[in-house]
Tab-separated table of C-alpha atoms in Angstrom:
chain	number	residue	atom	x	y	z
N	1	UNK	CA	-46.870	-8.375	-165.751
N	2	UNK	CA	-49.109	-10.101	-168.299
N	3	UNK	CA	-52.146	-9.524	-166.049
N	4	UNK	CA	-51.193	-5.842	-165.640
N	5	UNK	CA	-50.892	-5.461	-169.395
N	6	UNK	CA	-54.290	-7.075	-169.931
N	7	UNK	CA	-55.882	-4.830	-167.303
N	8	UNK	CA	-54.419	-1.736	-168.984
N	9	UNK	CA	-55.860	-2.734	-172.348
N	10	UNK	CA	-59.213	-3.622	-170.800
N	11	UNK	CA	-59.341	-0.162	-169.238
N	12	UNK	CA	-58.367	1.405	-172.547
N	13	UNK	CA	-61.136	-0.513	-174.324
N	14	UNK	CA	-63.628	0.581	-171.647
N	15	UNK	CA	-62.447	4.161	-172.031
N	16	UNK	CA	-63.003	4.043	-175.780
N	17	UNK	CA	-66.313	2.246	-175.414
N	18	UNK	CA	-68.536	5.010	-176.752
N	19	UNK	CA	-72.166	4.232	-177.485
N	20	UNK	CA	-71.972	6.372	-180.663
N	21	UNK	CA	-69.979	4.876	-183.542
N	22	UNK	CA	-69.354	7.685	-185.992
N	23	UNK	CA	-67.756	5.404	-188.606
N	24	UNK	CA	-70.743	3.100	-188.945
N	25	UNK	CA	-73.485	5.619	-187.997
N	26	UNK	CA	-74.681	3.117	-185.402
N	27	UNK	CA	-75.754	3.869	-181.838
N	28	UNK	CA	-75.639	1.340	-179.043
N	29	UNK	CA	-78.934	1.517	-177.141
N	30	UNK	CA	-79.449	1.034	-173.422
N	31	UNK	CA	-80.676	-2.484	-172.707
N	32	UNK	CA	-81.471	-4.870	-169.870
N	33	UNK	CA	-81.851	-8.596	-169.538
N	34	UNK	CA	-84.125	-10.229	-166.956
N	35	UNK	CA	-83.917	-13.941	-166.174
N	36	UNK	CA	-87.326	-15.098	-164.964
N	37	UNK	CA	-88.298	-18.650	-163.945
N	38	UNK	CA	-90.142	-19.332	-167.206
N	39	UNK	CA	-88.694	-16.830	-169.643
N	40	UNK	CA	-85.923	-14.414	-170.477
N	41	UNK	CA	-86.994	-10.823	-171.101
N	42	UNK	CA	-84.728	-8.392	-172.909
N	43	UNK	CA	-85.701	-4.718	-173.005
N	44	UNK	CA	-84.062	-2.110	-175.240
N	45	UNK	CA	-84.609	1.660	-175.096
N	46	UNK	CA	-85.246	2.839	-178.665
N	47	UNK	CA	-86.189	6.527	-178.899
N	48	UNK	CA	-87.067	7.731	-182.444
N	49	UNK	CA	-87.974	4.201	-183.611
N	50	UNK	CA	-91.249	2.756	-184.968
N	51	UNK	CA	-92.156	-0.904	-184.523
N	52	UNK	CA	-92.024	-1.629	-188.270
N	53	UNK	CA	-88.368	-0.543	-188.412
N	54	UNK	CA	-87.175	-3.090	-185.899
N	55	UNK	CA	-85.462	-6.343	-186.816
N	56	UNK	CA	-85.130	-8.931	-184.057
N	57	UNK	CA	-83.332	-12.205	-184.701
N	58	UNK	CA	-81.442	-15.043	-183.124
N	59	UNK	CA	-77.785	-15.540	-183.941
N	60	UNK	CA	-76.698	-18.802	-182.285
N	61	UNK	CA	-77.308	-18.111	-178.558
N	62	UNK	CA	-77.444	-14.360	-178.963
N	63	UNK	CA	-80.286	-11.942	-179.590
N	64	UNK	CA	-79.592	-9.324	-182.243
N	65	UNK	CA	-81.644	-6.133	-182.487
N	66	UNK	CA	-81.300	-3.720	-185.380
N	67	UNK	CA	-83.573	-0.686	-185.458
N	68	UNK	CA	-83.682	2.230	-187.876
N	69	UNK	CA	-84.602	5.660	-186.559
N	70	UNK	CA	-87.480	7.708	-188.018
N	71	UNK	CA	-85.043	10.497	-188.790
N	72	UNK	CA	-81.283	10.941	-188.914
N	73	UNK	CA	-79.809	12.015	-185.578
N	74	UNK	CA	-76.993	14.557	-186.029
N	75	UNK	CA	-74.536	15.259	-183.234
N	76	UNK	CA	-74.835	18.946	-184.170
N	77	UNK	CA	-78.444	18.717	-182.879
N	78	UNK	CA	-76.927	18.482	-179.404
N	79	UNK	CA	-74.710	21.543	-179.929
N	80	UNK	CA	-71.508	19.569	-180.545
N	81	UNK	CA	-69.062	21.215	-182.955
N	82	UNK	CA	-65.903	19.205	-182.288
N	83	UNK	CA	-67.475	15.935	-183.417
N	84	UNK	CA	-69.618	15.305	-186.439
N	85	UNK	CA	-71.775	12.379	-187.318
N	86	UNK	CA	-75.212	11.323	-188.373
N	87	UNK	CA	-76.875	8.294	-186.851
N	88	UNK	CA	-79.788	6.365	-188.242
N	89	UNK	CA	-79.616	2.989	-186.573
N	90	UNK	CA	-79.381	1.207	-183.225
N	91	UNK	CA	-77.632	-2.131	-182.997
N	92	UNK	CA	-77.158	-4.463	-180.074
N	93	UNK	CA	-76.222	-8.112	-179.643
N	94	UNK	CA	-77.193	-9.650	-176.313
N	95	UNK	CA	-75.833	-12.955	-175.074
N	96	UNK	CA	-78.696	-15.095	-173.717
N	97	UNK	CA	-77.163	-17.048	-170.835
N	98	UNK	CA	-79.728	-19.879	-170.584
N	99	UNK	CA	-81.335	-22.169	-173.219
N	100	UNK	CA	-84.483	-20.620	-174.737
N	101	UNK	CA	-87.029	-21.591	-177.384
N	102	UNK	CA	-86.123	-19.189	-180.186
N	103	UNK	CA	-89.139	-20.293	-182.281
N	104	UNK	CA	-91.451	-18.775	-179.651
N	105	UNK	CA	-89.729	-15.391	-179.588
N	106	UNK	CA	-92.242	-12.519	-179.301
N	107	UNK	CA	-91.760	-8.795	-178.976
N	108	UNK	CA	-93.600	-5.508	-178.590
N	109	UNK	CA	-92.710	-1.812	-178.548
N	110	UNK	CA	-94.351	0.315	-175.882
N	111	UNK	CA	-93.295	3.745	-174.562
N	112	UNK	CA	-90.385	3.489	-177.008
N	113	UNK	CA	-89.028	0.422	-175.237
N	114	UNK	CA	-88.677	-2.851	-177.096
N	115	UNK	CA	-89.579	-5.849	-174.945
N	116	UNK	CA	-88.489	-9.266	-176.223
N	117	UNK	CA	-89.844	-12.433	-174.585
N	118	UNK	CA	-87.990	-15.745	-174.922
N	119	UNK	CA	-89.564	-18.781	-173.194
N	120	UNK	CA	-86.985	-20.887	-171.358
N	121	UNK	CA	-86.458	-24.490	-172.385
S	1	UNK	CA	-61.980	14.289	-148.479
S	2	UNK	CA	-63.414	17.780	-148.341
S	3	UNK	CA	-66.259	18.954	-150.603
S	4	UNK	CA	-66.201	22.700	-151.145
S	5	UNK	CA	-69.176	24.897	-152.062
S	6	UNK	CA	-67.904	27.817	-154.129
S	7	UNK	CA	-70.533	30.550	-154.017
S	8	UNK	CA	-70.389	32.791	-157.113
S	9	UNK	CA	-73.476	34.852	-156.342
S	10	UNK	CA	-75.338	35.731	-153.145
S	11	UNK	CA	-77.359	32.837	-151.765
S	12	UNK	CA	-81.090	33.642	-151.306
S	13	UNK	CA	-81.936	34.792	-147.775
S	14	UNK	CA	-84.562	32.120	-147.226
S	15	UNK	CA	-85.153	29.291	-149.664
S	16	UNK	CA	-86.156	25.705	-150.361
S	17	UNK	CA	-83.373	23.462	-151.668
S	18	UNK	CA	-84.268	20.950	-154.383
S	19	UNK	CA	-81.801	18.102	-154.963
S	20	UNK	CA	-81.530	16.463	-158.361
S	21	UNK	CA	-78.842	13.813	-158.348
S	22	UNK	CA	-78.581	11.063	-160.996
S	23	UNK	CA	-80.643	8.096	-159.855
S	24	UNK	CA	-83.015	5.536	-161.371
S	25	UNK	CA	-84.585	6.851	-164.584
S	26	UNK	CA	-82.638	10.109	-164.132
S	27	UNK	CA	-85.961	11.425	-162.847
S	28	UNK	CA	-84.522	14.194	-160.687
S	29	UNK	CA	-82.002	15.403	-163.267
S	30	UNK	CA	-84.600	15.575	-166.064
S	31	UNK	CA	-87.174	17.292	-163.819
S	32	UNK	CA	-84.639	19.779	-162.473
S	33	UNK	CA	-83.361	20.672	-165.938
S	34	UNK	CA	-86.927	21.557	-166.930
S	35	UNK	CA	-87.488	23.431	-163.674
S	36	UNK	CA	-84.293	25.453	-164.089
S	37	UNK	CA	-85.116	26.505	-167.644
S	38	UNK	CA	-88.797	27.205	-166.890
S	39	UNK	CA	-87.945	29.400	-163.896
S	40	UNK	CA	-84.879	30.907	-165.633
S	41	UNK	CA	-82.657	30.128	-162.664
S	42	UNK	CA	-79.084	31.410	-162.513
S	43	UNK	CA	-76.009	29.615	-161.255
S	44	UNK	CA	-75.092	30.751	-157.747
S	45	UNK	CA	-72.610	28.092	-156.640
S	46	UNK	CA	-70.772	24.939	-157.612
S	47	UNK	CA	-69.267	22.014	-155.774
S	48	UNK	CA	-65.686	20.840	-156.023
S	49	UNK	CA	-63.690	18.025	-154.501
S	50	UNK	CA	-60.806	15.694	-155.224
S	51	UNK	CA	-63.248	12.794	-154.925
S	52	UNK	CA	-65.258	13.959	-157.937
S	53	UNK	CA	-64.364	12.754	-161.428
S	54	UNK	CA	-62.026	15.183	-163.244
S	55	UNK	CA	-64.782	16.647	-165.404
S	56	UNK	CA	-66.013	20.018	-166.534
S	57	UNK	CA	-69.047	20.461	-168.744
S	58	UNK	CA	-69.301	23.153	-171.424
S	59	UNK	CA	-72.497	25.140	-171.936
S	60	UNK	CA	-72.526	27.940	-174.535
S	61	UNK	CA	-68.732	27.893	-174.464
S	62	UNK	CA	-68.540	28.361	-170.707
S	63	UNK	CA	-66.770	25.710	-168.606
S	64	UNK	CA	-68.860	24.663	-165.628
S	65	UNK	CA	-68.645	22.219	-162.777
S	66	UNK	CA	-71.051	19.354	-163.458
S	67	UNK	CA	-72.385	19.632	-159.895
S	68	UNK	CA	-73.775	23.072	-159.214
S	69	UNK	CA	-76.574	25.096	-157.656
S	70	UNK	CA	-78.936	27.341	-159.595
S	71	UNK	CA	-81.492	29.570	-157.944
S	72	UNK	CA	-84.077	32.306	-158.062
S	73	UNK	CA	-85.216	34.361	-155.075
S	74	UNK	CA	-86.892	31.502	-153.174
S	75	UNK	CA	-85.830	28.198	-154.727
S	76	UNK	CA	-82.415	26.638	-155.312
S	77	UNK	CA	-81.727	23.501	-157.330
S	78	UNK	CA	-78.639	21.358	-156.794
S	79	UNK	CA	-78.078	19.322	-159.945
S	80	UNK	CA	-75.396	16.924	-161.133
S	81	UNK	CA	-74.773	16.460	-164.841
S	82	UNK	CA	-72.463	13.543	-164.212
S	83	UNK	CA	-72.933	10.204	-162.500
S	84	UNK	CA	-71.887	10.452	-158.857
S	85	UNK	CA	-69.258	7.786	-158.075
S	86	UNK	CA	-70.487	5.331	-155.436
S	87	UNK	CA	-67.398	6.150	-153.328
S	88	UNK	CA	-68.442	9.836	-153.197
S	89	UNK	CA	-72.033	9.521	-151.998
S	90	UNK	CA	-71.310	9.562	-148.233
S	91	UNK	CA	-69.250	12.765	-148.228
S	92	UNK	CA	-71.554	14.337	-150.829
S	93	UNK	CA	-74.733	13.657	-148.840
S	94	UNK	CA	-73.158	15.016	-145.656
S	95	UNK	CA	-71.771	18.082	-147.424
S	96	UNK	CA	-75.099	18.997	-149.045
S	97	UNK	CA	-77.044	18.683	-145.790
S	98	UNK	CA	-74.388	20.590	-143.808
S	99	UNK	CA	-74.350	23.384	-146.407
S	100	UNK	CA	-78.163	23.561	-146.397
S	101	UNK	CA	-78.284	23.770	-142.610
S	102	UNK	CA	-75.661	26.540	-142.623
S	103	UNK	CA	-77.929	28.595	-144.899
S	104	UNK	CA	-81.488	29.622	-144.243
S	105	UNK	CA	-83.035	26.575	-145.931
S	106	UNK	CA	-86.667	26.056	-144.894
S	107	UNK	CA	-86.670	22.464	-146.014
S	108	UNK	CA	-85.128	20.167	-148.600
S	109	UNK	CA	-86.888	18.374	-151.441
S	110	UNK	CA	-85.039	15.563	-153.228
S	111	UNK	CA	-86.347	14.393	-156.598
S	112	UNK	CA	-85.847	10.832	-157.791
S	113	UNK	CA	-87.412	7.653	-159.020
S	114	UNK	CA	-88.530	4.375	-157.591
S	115	UNK	CA	-88.050	1.620	-160.150
S	116	UNK	CA	-91.036	-0.579	-160.962
S	117	UNK	CA	-90.825	-3.603	-163.231
S	118	UNK	CA	-94.110	-2.922	-165.041
S	119	UNK	CA	-93.284	0.729	-165.804
S	120	UNK	CA	-94.015	0.181	-169.513
S	121	UNK	CA	-97.669	-0.466	-168.695
S	122	UNK	CA	-98.119	2.550	-166.393
S	123	UNK	CA	-99.645	5.554	-168.162
S	124	UNK	CA	-99.475	7.981	-165.246
S	125	UNK	CA	-96.588	7.290	-162.860
S	126	UNK	CA	-97.504	7.783	-159.214
S	127	UNK	CA	-95.289	9.892	-156.980
S	128	UNK	CA	-94.464	8.751	-153.467
S	129	UNK	CA	-93.127	10.916	-150.673
S	130	UNK	CA	-90.717	10.042	-147.896
S	131	UNK	CA	-90.871	12.542	-145.028
S	132	UNK	CA	-88.381	13.056	-142.226
S	133	UNK	CA	-91.077	14.620	-140.057
S	134	UNK	CA	-94.832	14.011	-139.959
S	135	UNK	CA	-95.358	17.798	-139.790
S	136	UNK	CA	-94.371	17.875	-143.465
S	137	UNK	CA	-97.714	16.210	-144.241
S	138	UNK	CA	-99.188	19.717	-144.208
S	139	UNK	CA	-96.986	20.607	-147.188
S	140	UNK	CA	-97.564	17.375	-149.090
S	141	UNK	CA	-101.331	17.220	-148.571
S	142	UNK	CA	-102.797	14.850	-151.143
S	143	UNK	CA	-100.270	15.675	-153.882
S	144	UNK	CA	-98.293	12.453	-153.309
S	145	UNK	CA	-98.789	9.179	-151.511
S	146	UNK	CA	-96.657	8.556	-148.463
S	147	UNK	CA	-94.281	5.627	-148.880
S	148	UNK	CA	-95.071	3.499	-145.854
S	149	UNK	CA	-92.737	0.513	-146.276
S	150	UNK	CA	-89.693	-0.293	-148.371
S	151	UNK	CA	-86.007	0.488	-148.821
S	152	UNK	CA	-84.310	3.608	-150.176
S	153	UNK	CA	-80.740	3.046	-151.357
S	154	UNK	CA	-78.123	5.599	-152.355
S	155	UNK	CA	-77.375	9.285	-151.846
S	156	UNK	CA	-80.943	10.209	-150.916
S	157	UNK	CA	-81.010	7.519	-148.223
S	158	UNK	CA	-77.914	9.082	-146.654
S	159	UNK	CA	-79.368	12.571	-146.944
S	160	UNK	CA	-82.592	11.478	-145.223
S	161	UNK	CA	-80.556	10.026	-142.345
S	162	UNK	CA	-78.413	13.151	-142.034
S	163	UNK	CA	-81.433	15.482	-142.215
S	164	UNK	CA	-83.132	13.512	-139.433
S	165	UNK	CA	-79.958	13.694	-137.342
S	166	UNK	CA	-79.714	17.484	-137.547
S	167	UNK	CA	-83.510	18.012	-137.684
S	168	UNK	CA	-83.571	19.644	-141.108
S	169	UNK	CA	-86.985	18.872	-142.627
S	170	UNK	CA	-86.688	16.865	-145.843
S	171	UNK	CA	-89.146	15.559	-148.411
S	172	UNK	CA	-88.026	12.951	-150.927
S	173	UNK	CA	-90.319	12.640	-153.947
S	174	UNK	CA	-89.961	9.377	-155.859
S	175	UNK	CA	-91.879	8.777	-159.087
S	176	UNK	CA	-92.519	5.288	-160.454
S	177	UNK	CA	-89.893	4.945	-163.162
S	178	UNK	CA	-87.705	2.718	-165.277
S	179	UNK	CA	-84.577	1.541	-163.483
S	180	UNK	CA	-82.053	2.211	-166.178
S	181	UNK	CA	-83.809	4.162	-168.933
S	182	UNK	CA	-84.222	7.945	-168.793
S	183	UNK	CA	-87.853	8.589	-167.866
S	184	UNK	CA	-89.232	12.046	-168.818
S	185	UNK	CA	-92.822	10.987	-167.970
S	186	UNK	CA	-91.771	10.178	-164.402
S	187	UNK	CA	-89.921	13.513	-164.254
S	188	UNK	CA	-93.093	15.301	-165.393
S	189	UNK	CA	-95.022	13.540	-162.612
S	190	UNK	CA	-92.649	14.942	-159.959
S	191	UNK	CA	-92.959	18.448	-161.418
S	192	UNK	CA	-96.754	18.204	-161.175
S	193	UNK	CA	-96.333	17.471	-157.453
S	194	UNK	CA	-93.918	20.401	-157.068
S	195	UNK	CA	-96.481	22.632	-158.774
S	196	UNK	CA	-98.968	21.741	-156.050
S	197	UNK	CA	-96.736	21.929	-153.004
S	198	UNK	CA	-94.733	24.997	-154.038
S	199	UNK	CA	-97.612	26.748	-155.779
S	200	UNK	CA	-95.767	26.822	-159.111
S	201	UNK	CA	-97.269	26.702	-162.555
S	202	UNK	CA	-94.686	24.851	-164.600
S	203	UNK	CA	-95.952	23.452	-167.882
S	204	UNK	CA	-94.747	19.900	-168.496
S	205	UNK	CA	-96.138	19.547	-172.028
S	206	UNK	CA	-92.822	20.545	-173.643
S	207	UNK	CA	-90.978	18.053	-171.455
S	208	UNK	CA	-93.313	15.291	-172.608
S	209	UNK	CA	-93.169	16.364	-176.271
S	210	UNK	CA	-89.365	16.281	-176.175
S	211	UNK	CA	-89.383	12.885	-174.478
S	212	UNK	CA	-87.549	11.049	-177.265
S	213	UNK	CA	-84.858	13.704	-177.561
S	214	UNK	CA	-84.344	13.748	-173.790
S	215	UNK	CA	-84.042	9.939	-173.693
S	216	UNK	CA	-81.449	10.004	-176.441
S	217	UNK	CA	-79.431	12.863	-174.956
S	218	UNK	CA	-79.482	11.259	-171.522
S	219	UNK	CA	-78.528	7.738	-172.566
S	220	UNK	CA	-74.813	8.116	-171.833
S	221	UNK	CA	-75.223	9.606	-168.345
S	222	UNK	CA	-77.875	6.937	-167.685
S	223	UNK	CA	-75.386	4.209	-168.665
S	224	UNK	CA	-72.746	5.605	-166.305
S	225	UNK	CA	-75.303	6.169	-163.535
S	226	UNK	CA	-76.505	2.576	-163.840
S	227	UNK	CA	-72.956	1.318	-163.287
S	228	UNK	CA	-72.719	3.359	-160.063
S	229	UNK	CA	-76.205	2.315	-158.887
S	230	UNK	CA	-75.207	-1.335	-159.223
S	231	UNK	CA	-72.157	-0.680	-156.999
S	232	UNK	CA	-74.521	0.830	-154.381
S	233	UNK	CA	-76.699	-2.296	-154.475
S	234	UNK	CA	-79.628	-0.155	-155.651
S	235	UNK	CA	-81.570	-3.274	-156.628
S	236	UNK	CA	-82.225	-3.776	-152.915
S	237	UNK	CA	-85.067	-1.279	-153.349
S	238	UNK	CA	-86.981	-4.145	-154.970
S	239	UNK	CA	-86.676	-6.184	-151.735
S	240	UNK	CA	-89.438	-6.546	-149.207
S	241	UNK	CA	-88.462	-5.175	-145.822
S	242	UNK	CA	-88.625	-7.515	-142.855
S	243	UNK	CA	-91.498	-7.317	-140.383
S	244	UNK	CA	-91.714	-4.015	-138.554
S	245	UNK	CA	-90.453	-4.461	-135.012
């Protein structure tokens, strides 16, 4: 019964898991994590973002990316009338599953994709 | 489970069917959307089944099936605006090929991507072709490289098998793309190949200019497509095939 209840709530959370948070004006970007023999590479798709508007930092064993868009993105731009909202920021926190040397973190933005390199310890 | 094709308008007498199902980089869906608007295609049919998600999509106030066929006099495009559930790909692939063979389809072209890890460093994505019959080389010419070795996973793999079984000629065009990020540049590369093989003149500059907007608009369907691709073991496309025997 307890397991059933948990599964129901997990499904409900998944259902409500929108990548557009209208209350905070934050969008969750698409991202990937690649575990390579000598490094961990995290990529994040960031359309409408310039390199100088990206903040990348370590929070314990997680990578946090905050990126401001060049312009506000309104849902009305996509023809939506039943929802309103203006978005100006992407935010993602990625759990890094293996020990890495955070001091040697490097990143670049190419083709609108942020690529973060974290050498493994 | 049955998949029904509901034809709203007459189907062209003789045509080429282009498939654009959500796949890596959403290459086919992005390319087909541009193709449909450039050629001002009209909806002629839609697909329905109990195995599809309970979804309709609204465009200009009109409810539509997310999986539908748009056409002009000689070309038809089958496009899905929703991720296809992994459980639905077998019946969907069979249904599309059976429908195509029941009509006067000359041949089928499926548009998609082939994921490459260094996509960020590729300025001009190459397009590779998978042919069900060597005679199709005459159509492809030098517009795309033939994929000689490798794996194809997913709906297009099933469609290739089915087309070979019933001898319906099929070309699958796969552009180098991101795995899980919408890739308008890869979509533009497939359209350039279509321009050559179908003698079209579709301008891709607008598609490339709107790249950021397309990536943003497509991020939710990409997220849902990625989840289905993982269920299909799509990453096996990165594997090396065993020795040819």
